[in-house]
Tab-separated table of N, CA and C in Angstrom:
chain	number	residue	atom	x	y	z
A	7	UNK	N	-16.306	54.790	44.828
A	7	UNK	CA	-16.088	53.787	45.851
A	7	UNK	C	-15.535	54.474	47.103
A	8	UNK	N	-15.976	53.965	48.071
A	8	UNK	CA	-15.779	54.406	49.439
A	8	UNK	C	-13.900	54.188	49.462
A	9	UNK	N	-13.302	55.460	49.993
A	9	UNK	CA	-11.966	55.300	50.560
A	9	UNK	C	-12.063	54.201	52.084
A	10	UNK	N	-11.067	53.872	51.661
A	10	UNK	CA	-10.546	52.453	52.834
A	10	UNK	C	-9.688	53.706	53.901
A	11	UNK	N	-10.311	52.991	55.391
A	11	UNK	CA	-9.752	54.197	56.272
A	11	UNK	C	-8.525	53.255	57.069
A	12	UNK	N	-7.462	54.134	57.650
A	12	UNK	CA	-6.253	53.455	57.993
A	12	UNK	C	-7.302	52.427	59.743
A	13	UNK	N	-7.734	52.803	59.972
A	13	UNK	CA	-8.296	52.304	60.998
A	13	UNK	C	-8.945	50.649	60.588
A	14	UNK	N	-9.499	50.857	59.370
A	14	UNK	CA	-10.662	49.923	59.290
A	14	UNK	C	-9.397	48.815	58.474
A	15	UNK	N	-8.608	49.234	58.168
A	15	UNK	CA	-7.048	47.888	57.834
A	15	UNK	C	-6.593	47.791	58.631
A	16	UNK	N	-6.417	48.372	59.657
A	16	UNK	CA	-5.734	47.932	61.196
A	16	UNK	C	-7.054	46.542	61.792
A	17	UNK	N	-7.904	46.792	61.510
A	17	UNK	CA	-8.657	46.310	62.392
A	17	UNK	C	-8.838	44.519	61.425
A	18	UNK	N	-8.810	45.024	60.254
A	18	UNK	CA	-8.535	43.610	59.490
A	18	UNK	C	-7.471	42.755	59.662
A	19	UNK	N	-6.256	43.642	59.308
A	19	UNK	CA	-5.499	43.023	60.009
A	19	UNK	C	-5.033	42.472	61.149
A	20	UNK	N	-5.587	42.601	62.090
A	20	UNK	CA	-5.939	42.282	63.507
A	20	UNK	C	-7.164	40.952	63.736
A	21	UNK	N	-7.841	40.967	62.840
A	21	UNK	CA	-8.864	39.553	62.828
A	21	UNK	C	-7.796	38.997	61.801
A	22	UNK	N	-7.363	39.358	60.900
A	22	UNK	CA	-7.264	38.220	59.524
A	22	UNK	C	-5.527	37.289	60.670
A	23	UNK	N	-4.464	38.049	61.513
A	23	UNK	CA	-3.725	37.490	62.030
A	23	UNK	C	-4.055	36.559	63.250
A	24	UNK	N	-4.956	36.993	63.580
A	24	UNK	CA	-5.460	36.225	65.262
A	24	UNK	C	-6.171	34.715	64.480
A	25	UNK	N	-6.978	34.946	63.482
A	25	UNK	CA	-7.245	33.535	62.537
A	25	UNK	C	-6.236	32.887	62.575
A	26	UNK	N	-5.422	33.570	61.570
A	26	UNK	CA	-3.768	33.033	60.816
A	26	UNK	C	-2.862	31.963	62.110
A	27	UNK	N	-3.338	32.378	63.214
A	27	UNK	CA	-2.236	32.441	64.593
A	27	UNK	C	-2.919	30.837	65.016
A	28	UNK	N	-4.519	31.218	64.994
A	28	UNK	CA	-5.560	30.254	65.583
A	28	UNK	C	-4.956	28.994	64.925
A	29	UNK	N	-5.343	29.290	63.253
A	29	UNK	CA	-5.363	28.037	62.328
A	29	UNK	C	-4.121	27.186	62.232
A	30	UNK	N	-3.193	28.093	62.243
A	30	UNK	CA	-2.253	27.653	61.763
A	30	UNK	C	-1.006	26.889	63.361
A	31	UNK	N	-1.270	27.291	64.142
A	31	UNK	CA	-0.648	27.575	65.499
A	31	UNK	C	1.074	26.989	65.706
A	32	UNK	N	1.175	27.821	64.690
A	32	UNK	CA	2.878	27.763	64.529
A	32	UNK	C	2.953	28.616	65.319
A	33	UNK	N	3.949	29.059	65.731
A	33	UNK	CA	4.675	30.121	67.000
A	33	UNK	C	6.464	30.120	66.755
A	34	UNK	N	6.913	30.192	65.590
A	34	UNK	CA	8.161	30.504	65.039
A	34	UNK	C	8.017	31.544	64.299
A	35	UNK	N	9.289	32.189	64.312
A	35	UNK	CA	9.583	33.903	63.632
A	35	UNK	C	9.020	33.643	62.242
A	36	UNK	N	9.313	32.594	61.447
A	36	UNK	CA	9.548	32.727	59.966
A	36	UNK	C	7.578	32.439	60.004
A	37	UNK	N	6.915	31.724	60.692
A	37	UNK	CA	5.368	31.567	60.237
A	37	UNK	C	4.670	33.019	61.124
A	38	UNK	N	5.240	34.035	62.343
A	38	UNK	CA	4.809	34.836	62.773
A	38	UNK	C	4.775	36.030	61.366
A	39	UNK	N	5.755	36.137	60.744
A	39	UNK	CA	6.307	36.826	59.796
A	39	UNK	C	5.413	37.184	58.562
A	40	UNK	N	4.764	35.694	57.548
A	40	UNK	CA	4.810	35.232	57.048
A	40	UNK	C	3.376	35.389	56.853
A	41	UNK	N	2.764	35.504	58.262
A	41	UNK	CA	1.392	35.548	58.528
A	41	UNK	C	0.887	36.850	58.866
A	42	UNK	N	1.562	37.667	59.702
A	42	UNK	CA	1.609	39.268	59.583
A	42	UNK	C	1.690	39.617	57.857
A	43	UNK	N	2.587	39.141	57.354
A	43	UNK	CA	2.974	39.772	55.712
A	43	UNK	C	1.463	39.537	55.316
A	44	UNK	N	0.981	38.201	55.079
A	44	UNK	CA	-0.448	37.635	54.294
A	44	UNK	C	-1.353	38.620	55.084
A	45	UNK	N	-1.579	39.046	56.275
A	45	UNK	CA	-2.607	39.415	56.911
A	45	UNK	C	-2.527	40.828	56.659
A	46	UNK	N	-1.474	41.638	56.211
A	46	UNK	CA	-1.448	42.914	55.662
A	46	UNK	C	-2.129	43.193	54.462
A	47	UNK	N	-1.814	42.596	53.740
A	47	UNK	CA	-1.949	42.150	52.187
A	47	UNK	C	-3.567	41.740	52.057
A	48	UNK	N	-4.234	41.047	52.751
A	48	UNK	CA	-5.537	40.808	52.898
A	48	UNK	C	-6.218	42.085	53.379
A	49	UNK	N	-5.593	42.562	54.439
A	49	UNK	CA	-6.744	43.252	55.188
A	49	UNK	C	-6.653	44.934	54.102
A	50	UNK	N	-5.028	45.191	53.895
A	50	UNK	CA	-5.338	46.532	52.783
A	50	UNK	C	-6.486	45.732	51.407
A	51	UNK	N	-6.699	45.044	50.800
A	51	UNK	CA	-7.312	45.268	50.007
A	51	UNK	C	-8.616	44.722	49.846
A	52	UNK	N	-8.888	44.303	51.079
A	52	UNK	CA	-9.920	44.061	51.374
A	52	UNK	C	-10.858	44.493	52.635
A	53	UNK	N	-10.256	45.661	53.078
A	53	UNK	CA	-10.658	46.283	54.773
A	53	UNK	C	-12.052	46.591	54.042
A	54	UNK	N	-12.252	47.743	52.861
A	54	UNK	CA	-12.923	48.165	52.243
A	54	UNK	C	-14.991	47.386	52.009
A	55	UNK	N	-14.514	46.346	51.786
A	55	UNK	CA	-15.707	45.905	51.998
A	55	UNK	C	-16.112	44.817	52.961
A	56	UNK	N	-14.929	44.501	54.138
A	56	UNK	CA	-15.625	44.174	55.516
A	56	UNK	C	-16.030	45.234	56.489
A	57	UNK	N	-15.537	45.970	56.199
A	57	UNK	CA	-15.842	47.502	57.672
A	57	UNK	C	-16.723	48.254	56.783
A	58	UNK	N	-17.940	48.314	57.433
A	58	UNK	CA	-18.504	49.630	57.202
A	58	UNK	C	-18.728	50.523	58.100
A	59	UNK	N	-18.672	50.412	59.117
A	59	UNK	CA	-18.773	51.456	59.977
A	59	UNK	C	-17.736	51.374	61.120
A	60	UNK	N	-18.274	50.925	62.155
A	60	UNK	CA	-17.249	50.842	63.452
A	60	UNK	C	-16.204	49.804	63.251
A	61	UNK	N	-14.845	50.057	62.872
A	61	UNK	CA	-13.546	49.037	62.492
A	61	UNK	C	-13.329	48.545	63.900
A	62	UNK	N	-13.779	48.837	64.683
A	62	UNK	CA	-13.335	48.217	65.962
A	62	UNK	C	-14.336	47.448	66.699
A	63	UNK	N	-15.330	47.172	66.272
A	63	UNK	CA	-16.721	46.817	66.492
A	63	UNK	C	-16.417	45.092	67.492
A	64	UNK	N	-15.637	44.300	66.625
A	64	UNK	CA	-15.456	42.716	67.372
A	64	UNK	C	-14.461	42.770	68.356
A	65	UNK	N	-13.540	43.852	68.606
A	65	UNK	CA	-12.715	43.714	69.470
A	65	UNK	C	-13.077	44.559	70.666
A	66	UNK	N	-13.908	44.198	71.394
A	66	UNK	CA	-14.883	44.506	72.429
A	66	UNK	C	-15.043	43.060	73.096
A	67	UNK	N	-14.044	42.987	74.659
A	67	UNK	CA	-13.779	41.627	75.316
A	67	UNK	C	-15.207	40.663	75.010
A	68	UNK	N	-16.040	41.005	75.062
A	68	UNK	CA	-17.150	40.034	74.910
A	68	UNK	C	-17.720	39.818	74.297
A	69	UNK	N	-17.749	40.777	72.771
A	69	UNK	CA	-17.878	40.164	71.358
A	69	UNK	C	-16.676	38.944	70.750
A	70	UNK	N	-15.409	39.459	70.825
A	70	UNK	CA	-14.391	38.818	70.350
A	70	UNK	C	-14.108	37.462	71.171
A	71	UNK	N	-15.131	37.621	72.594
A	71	UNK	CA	-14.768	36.262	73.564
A	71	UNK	C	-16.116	35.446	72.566
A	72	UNK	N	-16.984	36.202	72.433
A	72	UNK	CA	-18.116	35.330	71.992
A	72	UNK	C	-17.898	34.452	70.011
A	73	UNK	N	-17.056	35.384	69.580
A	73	UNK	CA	-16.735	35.218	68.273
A	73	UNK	C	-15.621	33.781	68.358
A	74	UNK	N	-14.739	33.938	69.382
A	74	UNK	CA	-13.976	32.921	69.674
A	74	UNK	C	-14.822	31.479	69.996
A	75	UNK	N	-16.040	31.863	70.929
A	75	UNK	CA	-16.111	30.693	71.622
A	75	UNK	C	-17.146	30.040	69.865
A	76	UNK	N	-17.558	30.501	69.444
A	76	UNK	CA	-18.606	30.390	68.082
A	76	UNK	C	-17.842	29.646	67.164
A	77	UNK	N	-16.493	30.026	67.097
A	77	UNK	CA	-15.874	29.704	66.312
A	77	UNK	C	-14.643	28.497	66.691
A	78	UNK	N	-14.820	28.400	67.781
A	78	UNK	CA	-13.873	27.100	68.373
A	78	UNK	C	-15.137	26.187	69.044
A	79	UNK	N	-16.143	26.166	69.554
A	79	UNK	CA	-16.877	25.526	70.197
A	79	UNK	C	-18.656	25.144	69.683
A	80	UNK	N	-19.097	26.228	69.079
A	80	UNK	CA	-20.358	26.104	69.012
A	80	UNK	C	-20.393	25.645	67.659
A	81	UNK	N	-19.692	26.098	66.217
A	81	UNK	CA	-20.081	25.855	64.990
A	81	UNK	C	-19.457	24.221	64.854
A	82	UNK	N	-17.938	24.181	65.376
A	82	UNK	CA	-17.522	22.844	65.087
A	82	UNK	C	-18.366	21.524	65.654
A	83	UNK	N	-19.186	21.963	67.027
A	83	UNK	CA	-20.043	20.902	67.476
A	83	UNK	C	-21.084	20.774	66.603
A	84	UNK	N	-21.659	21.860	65.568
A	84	UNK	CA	-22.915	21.439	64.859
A	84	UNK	C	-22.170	21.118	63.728
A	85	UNK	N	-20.835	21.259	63.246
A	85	UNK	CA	-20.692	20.697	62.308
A	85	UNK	C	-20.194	19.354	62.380
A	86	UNK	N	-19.695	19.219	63.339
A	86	UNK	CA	-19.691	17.570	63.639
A	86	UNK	C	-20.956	16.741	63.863
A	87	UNK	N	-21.675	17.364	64.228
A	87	UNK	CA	-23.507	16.519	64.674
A	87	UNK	C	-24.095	16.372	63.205
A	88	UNK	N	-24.039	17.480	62.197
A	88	UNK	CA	-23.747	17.263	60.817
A	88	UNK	C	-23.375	16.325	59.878
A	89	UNK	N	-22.327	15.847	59.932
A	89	UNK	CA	-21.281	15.269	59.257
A	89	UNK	C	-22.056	14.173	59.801
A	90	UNK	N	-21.787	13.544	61.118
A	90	UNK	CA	-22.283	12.041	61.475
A	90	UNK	C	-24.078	12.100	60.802
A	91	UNK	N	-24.889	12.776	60.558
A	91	UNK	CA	-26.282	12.841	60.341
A	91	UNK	C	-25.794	12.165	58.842
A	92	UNK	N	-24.755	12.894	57.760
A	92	UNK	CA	-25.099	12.899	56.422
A	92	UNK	C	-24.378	11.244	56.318
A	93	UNK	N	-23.339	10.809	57.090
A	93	UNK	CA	-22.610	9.944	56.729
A	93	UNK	C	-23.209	8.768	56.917
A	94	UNK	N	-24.193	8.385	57.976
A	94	UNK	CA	-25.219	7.669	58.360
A	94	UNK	C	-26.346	7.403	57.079
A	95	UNK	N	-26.326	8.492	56.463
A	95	UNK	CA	-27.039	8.084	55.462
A	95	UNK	C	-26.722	7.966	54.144
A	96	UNK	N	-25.212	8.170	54.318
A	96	UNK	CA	-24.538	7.688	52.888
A	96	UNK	C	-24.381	6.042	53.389
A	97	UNK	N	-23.813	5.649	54.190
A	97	UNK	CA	-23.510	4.229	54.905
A	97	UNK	C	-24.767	3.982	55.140
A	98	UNK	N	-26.045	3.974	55.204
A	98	UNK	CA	-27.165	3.153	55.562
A	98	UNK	C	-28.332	3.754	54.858
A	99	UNK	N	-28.045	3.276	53.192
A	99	UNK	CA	-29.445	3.168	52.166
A	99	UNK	C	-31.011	3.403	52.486
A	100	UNK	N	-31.258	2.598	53.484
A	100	UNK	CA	-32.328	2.493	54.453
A	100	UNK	C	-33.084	3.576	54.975
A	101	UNK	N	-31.888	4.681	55.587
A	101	UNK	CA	-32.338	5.577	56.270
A	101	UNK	C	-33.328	6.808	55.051
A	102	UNK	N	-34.162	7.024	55.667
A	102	UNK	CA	-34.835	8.119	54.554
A	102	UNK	C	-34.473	9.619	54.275
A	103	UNK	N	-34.440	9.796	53.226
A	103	UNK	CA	-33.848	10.909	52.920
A	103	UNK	C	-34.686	11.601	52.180
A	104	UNK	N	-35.734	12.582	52.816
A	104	UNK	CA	-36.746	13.243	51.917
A	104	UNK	C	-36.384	14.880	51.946
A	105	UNK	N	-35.494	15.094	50.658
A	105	UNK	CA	-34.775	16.364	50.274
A	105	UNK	C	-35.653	17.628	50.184
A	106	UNK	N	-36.191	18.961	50.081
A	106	UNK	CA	-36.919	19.501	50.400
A	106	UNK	C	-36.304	21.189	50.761
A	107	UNK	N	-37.119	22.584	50.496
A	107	UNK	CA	-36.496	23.281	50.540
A	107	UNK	C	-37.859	24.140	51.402
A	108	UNK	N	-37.190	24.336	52.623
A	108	UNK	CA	-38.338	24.757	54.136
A	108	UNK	C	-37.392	26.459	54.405
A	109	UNK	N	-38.792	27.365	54.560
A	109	UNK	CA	-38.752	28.664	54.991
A	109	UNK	C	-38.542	28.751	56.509
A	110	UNK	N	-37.292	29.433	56.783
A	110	UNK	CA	-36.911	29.105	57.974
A	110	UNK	C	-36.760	30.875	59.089
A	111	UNK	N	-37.332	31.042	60.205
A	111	UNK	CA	-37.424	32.167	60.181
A	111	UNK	C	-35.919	32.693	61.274
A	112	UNK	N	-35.249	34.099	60.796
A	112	UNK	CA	-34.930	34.596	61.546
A	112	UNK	C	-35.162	35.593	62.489
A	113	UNK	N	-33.799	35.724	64.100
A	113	UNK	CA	-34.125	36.466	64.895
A	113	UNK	C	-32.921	38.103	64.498
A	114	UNK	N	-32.063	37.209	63.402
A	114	UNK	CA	-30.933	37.991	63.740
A	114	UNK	C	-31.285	39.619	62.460
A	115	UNK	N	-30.564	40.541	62.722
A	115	UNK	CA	-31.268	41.694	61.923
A	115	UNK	C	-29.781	42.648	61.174
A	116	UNK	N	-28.827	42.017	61.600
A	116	UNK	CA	-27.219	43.102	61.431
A	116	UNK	C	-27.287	41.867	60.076
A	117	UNK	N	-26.714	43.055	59.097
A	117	UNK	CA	-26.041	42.156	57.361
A	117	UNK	C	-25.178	41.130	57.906
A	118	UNK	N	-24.308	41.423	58.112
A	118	UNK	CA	-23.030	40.491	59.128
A	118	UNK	C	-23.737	39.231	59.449
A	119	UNK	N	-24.116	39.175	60.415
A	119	UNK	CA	-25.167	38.191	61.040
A	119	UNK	C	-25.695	36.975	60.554
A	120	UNK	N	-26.880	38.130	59.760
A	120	UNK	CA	-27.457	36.938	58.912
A	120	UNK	C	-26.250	36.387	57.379
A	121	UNK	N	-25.275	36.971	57.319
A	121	UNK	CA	-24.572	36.015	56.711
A	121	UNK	C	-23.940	35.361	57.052
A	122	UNK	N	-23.320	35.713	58.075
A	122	UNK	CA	-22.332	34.642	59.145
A	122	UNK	C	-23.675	33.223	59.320
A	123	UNK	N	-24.979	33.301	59.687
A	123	UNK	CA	-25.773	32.809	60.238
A	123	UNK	C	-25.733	31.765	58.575
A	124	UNK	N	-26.252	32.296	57.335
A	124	UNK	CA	-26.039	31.880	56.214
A	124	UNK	C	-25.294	30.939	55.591
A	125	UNK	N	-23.965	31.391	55.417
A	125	UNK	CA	-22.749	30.200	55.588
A	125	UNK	C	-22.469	29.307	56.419
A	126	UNK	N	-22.507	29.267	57.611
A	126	UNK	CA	-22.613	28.498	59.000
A	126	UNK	C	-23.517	27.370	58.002
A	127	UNK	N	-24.818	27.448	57.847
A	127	UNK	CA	-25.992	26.580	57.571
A	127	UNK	C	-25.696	26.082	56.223
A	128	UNK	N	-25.136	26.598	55.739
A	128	UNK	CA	-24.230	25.829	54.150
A	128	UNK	C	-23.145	25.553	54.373
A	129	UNK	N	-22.227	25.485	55.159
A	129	UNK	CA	-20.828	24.746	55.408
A	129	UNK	C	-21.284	23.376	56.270
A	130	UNK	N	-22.242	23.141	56.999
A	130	UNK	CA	-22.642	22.156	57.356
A	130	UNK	C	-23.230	21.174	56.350
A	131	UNK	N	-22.774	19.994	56.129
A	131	UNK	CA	-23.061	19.085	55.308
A	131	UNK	C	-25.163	18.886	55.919
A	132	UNK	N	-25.506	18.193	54.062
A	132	UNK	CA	-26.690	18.421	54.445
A	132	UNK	C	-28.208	19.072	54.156
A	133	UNK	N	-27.423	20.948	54.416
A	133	UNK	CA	-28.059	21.451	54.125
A	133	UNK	C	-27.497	22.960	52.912
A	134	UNK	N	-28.317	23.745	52.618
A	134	UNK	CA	-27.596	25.026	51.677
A	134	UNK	C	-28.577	25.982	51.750
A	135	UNK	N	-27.940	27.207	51.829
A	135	UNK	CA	-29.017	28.401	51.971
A	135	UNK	C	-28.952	28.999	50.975
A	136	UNK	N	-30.403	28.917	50.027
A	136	UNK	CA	-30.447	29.052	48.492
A	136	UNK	C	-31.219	30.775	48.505
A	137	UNK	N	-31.536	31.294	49.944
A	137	UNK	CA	-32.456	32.621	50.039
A	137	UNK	C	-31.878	33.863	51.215
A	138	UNK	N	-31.860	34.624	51.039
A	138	UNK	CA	-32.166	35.372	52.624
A	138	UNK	C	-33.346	36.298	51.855
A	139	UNK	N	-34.399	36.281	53.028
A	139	UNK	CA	-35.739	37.261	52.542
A	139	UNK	C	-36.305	38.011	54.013
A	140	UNK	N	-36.278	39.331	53.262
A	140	UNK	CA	-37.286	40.096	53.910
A	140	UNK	C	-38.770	40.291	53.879
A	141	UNK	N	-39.667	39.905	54.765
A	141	UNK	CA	-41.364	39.666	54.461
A	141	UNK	C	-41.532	40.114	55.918
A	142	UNK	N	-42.366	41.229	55.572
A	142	UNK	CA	-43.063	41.758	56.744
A	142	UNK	C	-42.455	42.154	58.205
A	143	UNK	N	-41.100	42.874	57.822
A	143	UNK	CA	-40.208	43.361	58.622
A	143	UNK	C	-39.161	42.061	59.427
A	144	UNK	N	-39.311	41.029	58.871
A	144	UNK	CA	-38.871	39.589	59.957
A	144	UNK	C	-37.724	38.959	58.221
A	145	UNK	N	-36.676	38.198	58.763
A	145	UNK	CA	-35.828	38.113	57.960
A	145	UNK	C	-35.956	36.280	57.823
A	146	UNK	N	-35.873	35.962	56.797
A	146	UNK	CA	-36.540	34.370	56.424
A	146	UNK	C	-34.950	33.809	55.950
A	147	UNK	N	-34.885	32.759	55.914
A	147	UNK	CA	-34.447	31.842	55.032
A	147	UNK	C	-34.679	30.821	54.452
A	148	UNK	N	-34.471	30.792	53.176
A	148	UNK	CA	-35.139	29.459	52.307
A	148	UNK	C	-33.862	28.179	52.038
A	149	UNK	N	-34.001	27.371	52.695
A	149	UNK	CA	-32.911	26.524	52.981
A	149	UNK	C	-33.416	25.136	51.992
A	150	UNK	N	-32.439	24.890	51.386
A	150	UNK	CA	-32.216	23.375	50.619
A	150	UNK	C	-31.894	22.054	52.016
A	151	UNK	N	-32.789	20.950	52.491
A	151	UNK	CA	-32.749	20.378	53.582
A	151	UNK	C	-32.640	18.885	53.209
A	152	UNK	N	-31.510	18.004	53.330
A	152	UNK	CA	-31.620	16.849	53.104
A	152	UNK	C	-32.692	16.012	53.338
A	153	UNK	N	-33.088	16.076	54.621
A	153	UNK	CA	-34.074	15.337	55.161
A	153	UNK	C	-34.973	16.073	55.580
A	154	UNK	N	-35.947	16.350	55.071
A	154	UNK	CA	-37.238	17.648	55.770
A	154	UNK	C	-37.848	16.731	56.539
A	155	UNK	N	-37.956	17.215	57.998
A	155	UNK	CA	-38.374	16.454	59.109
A	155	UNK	C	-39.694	16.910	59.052
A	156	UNK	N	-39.916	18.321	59.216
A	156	UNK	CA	-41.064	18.934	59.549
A	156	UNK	C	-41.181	19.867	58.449
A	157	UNK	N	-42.731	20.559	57.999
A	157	UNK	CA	-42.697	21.788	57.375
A	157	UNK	C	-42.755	23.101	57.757
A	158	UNK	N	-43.006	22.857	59.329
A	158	UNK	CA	-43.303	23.871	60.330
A	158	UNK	C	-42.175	24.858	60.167
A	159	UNK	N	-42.168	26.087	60.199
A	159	UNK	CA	-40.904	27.044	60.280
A	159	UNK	C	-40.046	27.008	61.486
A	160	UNK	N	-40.838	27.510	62.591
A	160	UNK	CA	-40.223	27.220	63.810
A	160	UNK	C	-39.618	26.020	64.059
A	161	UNK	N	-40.056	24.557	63.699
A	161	UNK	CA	-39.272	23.838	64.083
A	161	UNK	C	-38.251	23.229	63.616
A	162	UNK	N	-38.869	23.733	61.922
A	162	UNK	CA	-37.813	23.468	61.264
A	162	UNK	C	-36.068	24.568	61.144
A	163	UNK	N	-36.527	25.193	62.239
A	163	UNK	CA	-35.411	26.337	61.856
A	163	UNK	C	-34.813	25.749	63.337
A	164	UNK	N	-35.463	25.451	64.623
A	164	UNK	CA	-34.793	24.636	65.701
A	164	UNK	C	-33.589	23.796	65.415
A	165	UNK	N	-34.296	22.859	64.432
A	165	UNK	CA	-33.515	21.659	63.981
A	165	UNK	C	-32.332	22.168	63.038
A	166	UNK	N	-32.514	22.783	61.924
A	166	UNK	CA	-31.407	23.180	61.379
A	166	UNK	C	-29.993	24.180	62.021
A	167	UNK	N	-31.178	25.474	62.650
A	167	UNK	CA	-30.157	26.191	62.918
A	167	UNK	C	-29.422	25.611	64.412
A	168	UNK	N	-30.157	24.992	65.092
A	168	UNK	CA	-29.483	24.594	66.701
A	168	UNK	C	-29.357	25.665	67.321
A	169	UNK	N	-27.442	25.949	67.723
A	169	UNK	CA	-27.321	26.918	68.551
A	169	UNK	C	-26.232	27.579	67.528
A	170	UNK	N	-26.374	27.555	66.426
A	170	UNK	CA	-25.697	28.351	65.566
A	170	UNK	C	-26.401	30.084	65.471
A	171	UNK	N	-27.471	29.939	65.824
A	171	UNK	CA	-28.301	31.585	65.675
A	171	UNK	C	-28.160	32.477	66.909
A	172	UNK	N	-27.961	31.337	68.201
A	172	UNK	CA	-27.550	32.381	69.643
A	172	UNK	C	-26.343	32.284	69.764
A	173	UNK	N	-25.446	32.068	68.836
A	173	UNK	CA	-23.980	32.216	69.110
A	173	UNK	C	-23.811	33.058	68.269
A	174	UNK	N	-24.304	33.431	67.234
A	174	UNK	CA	-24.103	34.881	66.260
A	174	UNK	C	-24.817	35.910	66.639
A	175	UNK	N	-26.189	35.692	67.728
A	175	UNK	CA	-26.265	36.573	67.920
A	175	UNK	C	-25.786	37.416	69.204
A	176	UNK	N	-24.881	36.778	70.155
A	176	UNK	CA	-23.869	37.075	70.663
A	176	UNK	C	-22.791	38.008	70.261
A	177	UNK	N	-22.311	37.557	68.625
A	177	UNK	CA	-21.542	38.819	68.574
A	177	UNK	C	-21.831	39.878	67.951
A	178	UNK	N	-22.587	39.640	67.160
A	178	UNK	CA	-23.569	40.831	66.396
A	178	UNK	C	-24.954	41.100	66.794
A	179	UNK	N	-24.892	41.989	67.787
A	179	UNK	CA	-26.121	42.693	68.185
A	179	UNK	C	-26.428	43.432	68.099
């Protein structure tokens, strides 16, 4: 197993506290403390298999501005546009719900990426990403879809992914 480099736990610890700071947005000694301690503790034993190469890679003003804005602005708006889609059709019987599992294509090409891109599309109520596939140099996903609108790839990957795919690929390029 790959040695964990002092760099690539600095750099965990440095995302896992700026989260901690985000989520939690206490600003007293005992939760500054508390959250440095947890964010040590995370990032040593786990630096290892988030960094593989450049540990400093997101903290580059306009990755880490873009990771911010993705993560305060772009995912919570599709996961709210989400939520009202599924709840509409728990509250109204009526509405059709034809469940369905559509090949959806990607642009994005970094591991990172397409998993960030991955989870994003399964934390949204709805839908679940049951694939990631490589076919003919282009990276697919096979998505579980509450309501299959279309079978088309392209449009069906419009509709699902939104602007969840140009906000990841903002920070991973």
């Amino acid at each position: 197993m790959k040695k964990t480099s002092l760099s690539a736990v600095i750099s965990t610890f440095i995302l896992c506290f700026v989260f901690y700071m985000l989520f939690t947005f206490a600003f007293n000694l005992e939760e500054i403390l508390v959250g440095a301690v947890v964010s040590l503790i995370v990032a040593v034993f786990t630096a290892k298999f988030f960094i593989h190469d450049n540990p400093f890679y997101l903290f580059s003003t306009s990755r880490f501005g873009s990771l911010l804005r993705y993560v305060l602005l772009i995912f919570p708006k599709e996961l709210l546009k989400a939520n009202i889609d599924v709840a509409k059709r728990a509250l109204n019987p009526s509405l059709p719900v034809k469940p369905g599992i559509v090949k959806v294509p990607s642009d994005l090409k970094s591991e990172y990426a397409l998993s960030m891109l991955a989870n994003s599309i399964t934390l949204t109520p709805g839908t679940i990403t049951m694939d990631i596939a490589e076919e003919d140099g282009k990276n697919y996903y096979y998505i579980h879809w509450i309501d299959v609108a279309t079978t088309n790839s392209e449009k069906a990957g419009e509709t699902i992914k939104g602007t969840l795919e140009k906000g990841i690929g903002g920070i991973w390029k």
